[in-house]
């Protein structure tokens, strides 16, 4: 099953863009994290779980929920790719089907994939995002550039805290149940919950 079923259109509804005040220059997406947790949010909205904590504790997902690579890209980067310095999407194998990642590339993402470890975990995703984020911040960014992480994992907190302390704007775009420590560490937190339907293909 593909991690994200997609369309690559860059047109989004007004609902999708409403409430988003800044467009990121540097973007780092944890594909599995945003997609799977989106399925969890969808399960709550569909009445399959009492609330997000019920969905988390009982591993309840809406397996019918899909997200568009193109709409996600537009949500965080805007409609003009020329204004985005870098948009990276990190994924894991399986799936081994390159067609999935080709769709992400067509949507505007630079795709980085890693094999899962023996425990079926994706630790290289977290460390890969931190490495790219910090390298770009200290070597490549211009004054006033905005960094955005699309993930809700608390593993990013130390890097985010350091970058914010050094004067960088680091925003987090994710579902409402993102780790509290990450929400507090970042410059701005933008919730995807109200855009669940608009992000569908």
PDB file of N, CA and C in Angstrom, residues 8 17 22 28-30 37 48 51 58 62 65 80 86 113 116-117 123 140 154 156 158 167 177-178 184 186 192:
ATOM      1  N   UNK A   8      -0.695  15.627  -8.371  1.00  0.00           N
ATOM      2  CA  UNK A   8       0.450  16.543  -8.385  1.00  0.00           C
ATOM      3  C   UNK A   8       0.034  17.946  -8.759  1.00  0.00           C
ATOM      4  N   UNK A  17      -5.330  27.068   2.303  1.00  0.00           N
ATOM      5  CA  UNK A  17      -4.356  28.112   2.586  1.00  0.00           C
ATOM      6  C   UNK A  17      -4.777  29.020   3.744  1.00  0.00           C
ATOM      7  N   UNK A  22       2.854  32.288   6.832  1.00  0.00           N
ATOM      8  CA  UNK A  22       4.212  32.298   6.292  1.00  0.00           C
ATOM      9  C   UNK A  22       4.420  31.102   5.382  1.00  0.00           C
ATOM     10  N   UNK A  28      11.208  20.221   5.385  1.00  0.00           N
ATOM     11  CA  UNK A  28      11.670  18.861   5.660  1.00  0.00           C
ATOM     12  C   UNK A  28      10.475  18.039   6.141  1.00  0.00           C
ATOM     13  N   UNK A  29      10.075  17.056   5.354  1.00  0.00           N
ATOM     14  CA  UNK A  29       8.856  16.289   5.621  1.00  0.00           C
ATOM     15  C   UNK A  29       9.191  14.849   5.993  1.00  0.00           C
ATOM     16  N   UNK A  30       8.659  14.396   7.125  1.00  0.00           N
ATOM     17  CA  UNK A  30       8.717  12.984   7.509  1.00  0.00           C
ATOM     18  C   UNK A  30       7.451  12.342   6.947  1.00  0.00           C
ATOM     19  N   UNK A  37      -0.173   9.553  10.980  1.00  0.00           N
ATOM     20  CA  UNK A  37      -0.905  10.321  11.986  1.00  0.00           C
ATOM     21  C   UNK A  37      -2.118  11.015  11.379  1.00  0.00           C
ATOM     22  N   UNK A  48     -14.457   6.552  14.214  1.00  0.00           N
ATOM     23  CA  UNK A  48     -13.893   5.223  14.456  1.00  0.00           C
ATOM     24  C   UNK A  48     -13.182   5.156  15.811  1.00  0.00           C
ATOM     25  N   UNK A  51     -11.446   9.692  20.578  1.00  0.00           N
ATOM     26  CA  UNK A  51     -10.611  10.882  20.466  1.00  0.00           C
ATOM     27  C   UNK A  51      -9.227  10.435  20.012  1.00  0.00           C
ATOM     28  N   UNK A  58      -5.132   2.539  20.993  1.00  0.00           N
ATOM     29  CA  UNK A  58      -5.683   1.318  20.404  1.00  0.00           C
ATOM     30  C   UNK A  58      -5.280   1.119  18.946  1.00  0.00           C
ATOM     31  N   UNK A  62      -7.623   5.201   9.995  1.00  0.00           N
ATOM     32  CA  UNK A  62      -8.534   5.184   8.850  1.00  0.00           C
ATOM     33  C   UNK A  62      -7.703   4.844   7.622  1.00  0.00           C
ATOM     34  N   UNK A  65      -7.855   6.839   4.278  1.00  0.00           N
ATOM     35  CA  UNK A  65      -7.400   8.215   4.123  1.00  0.00           C
ATOM     36  C   UNK A  65      -6.126   8.274   3.287  1.00  0.00           C
ATOM     37  N   UNK A  80       4.653  28.990  -5.866  1.00  0.00           N
ATOM     38  CA  UNK A  80       5.774  29.315  -6.744  1.00  0.00           C
ATOM     39  C   UNK A  80       7.022  28.571  -6.287  1.00  0.00           C
ATOM     40  N   UNK A  86      14.541  24.761  -0.800  1.00  0.00           N
ATOM     41  CA  UNK A  86      14.655  23.301  -0.758  1.00  0.00           C
ATOM     42  C   UNK A  86      13.422  22.720  -0.097  1.00  0.00           C
ATOM     43  N   UNK A 113      15.214   8.386   0.592  1.00  0.00           N
ATOM     44  CA  UNK A 113      14.637   7.173   1.172  1.00  0.00           C
ATOM     45  C   UNK A 113      15.705   6.368   1.906  1.00  0.00           C
ATOM     46  N   UNK A 116      14.213   0.539   6.380  1.00  0.00           N
ATOM     47  CA  UNK A 116      13.887   0.358   7.789  1.00  0.00           C
ATOM     48  C   UNK A 116      14.897  -0.602   8.411  1.00  0.00           C
ATOM     49  N   UNK A 117      15.091  -0.486   9.738  1.00  0.00           N
ATOM     50  CA  UNK A 117      16.030  -1.378  10.401  1.00  0.00           C
ATOM     51  C   UNK A 117      15.372  -2.718  10.731  1.00  0.00           C
ATOM     52  N   UNK A 123      14.628   5.154  12.232  1.00  0.00           N
ATOM     53  CA  UNK A 123      15.469   6.125  12.924  1.00  0.00           C
ATOM     54  C   UNK A 123      16.326   6.949  11.974  1.00  0.00           C
ATOM     55  N   UNK A 140      23.775  27.301   4.272  1.00  0.00           N
ATOM     56  CA  UNK A 140      23.123  27.701   3.019  1.00  0.00           C
ATOM     57  C   UNK A 140      22.040  28.761   3.150  1.00  0.00           C
ATOM     58  N   UNK A 154       9.136  14.212  18.984  1.00  0.00           N
ATOM     59  CA  UNK A 154       9.932  14.950  19.966  1.00  0.00           C
ATOM     60  C   UNK A 154      11.432  14.807  19.745  1.00  0.00           C
ATOM     61  N   UNK A 156      13.056  15.819  17.413  1.00  0.00           N
ATOM     62  CA  UNK A 156      13.558  17.030  16.767  1.00  0.00           C
ATOM     63  C   UNK A 156      13.768  18.187  17.743  1.00  0.00           C
ATOM     64  N   UNK A 158      15.786  18.926  20.408  1.00  0.00           N
ATOM     65  CA  UNK A 158      17.104  19.539  20.642  1.00  0.00           C
ATOM     66  C   UNK A 158      17.594  20.391  19.474  1.00  0.00           C
ATOM     67  N   UNK A 167      18.724  32.165  16.542  1.00  0.00           N
ATOM     68  CA  UNK A 167      18.064  33.219  15.774  1.00  0.00           C
ATOM     69  C   UNK A 167      17.311  32.778  14.537  1.00  0.00           C
ATOM     70  N   UNK A 177      -1.900  16.698  17.687  1.00  0.00           N
ATOM     71  CA  UNK A 177      -1.305  15.875  18.736  1.00  0.00           C
ATOM     72  C   UNK A 177       0.212  15.731  18.593  1.00  0.00           C
ATOM     73  N   UNK A 178       0.838  16.642  17.898  1.00  0.00           N
ATOM     74  CA  UNK A 178       2.302  16.674  17.862  1.00  0.00           C
ATOM     75  C   UNK A 178       2.845  16.759  19.284  1.00  0.00           C
ATOM     76  N   UNK A 184       6.274  23.538  21.803  1.00  0.00           N
ATOM     77  CA  UNK A 184       6.789  24.628  22.635  1.00  0.00           C
ATOM     78  C   UNK A 184       8.147  25.127  22.158  1.00  0.00           C
ATOM     79  N   UNK A 186       9.353  25.175  18.940  1.00  0.00           N
ATOM     80  CA  UNK A 186       9.382  25.799  17.613  1.00  0.00           C
ATOM     81  C   UNK A 186       8.942  27.264  17.666  1.00  0.00           C
ATOM     82  N   UNK A 192      -2.572  20.948  11.059  1.00  0.00           N
ATOM     83  CA  UNK A 192      -3.176  20.423   9.828  1.00  0.00           C
ATOM     84  C   UNK A 192      -4.597  19.915  10.042  1.00  0.00           C
TER      85      UNK A 192
END
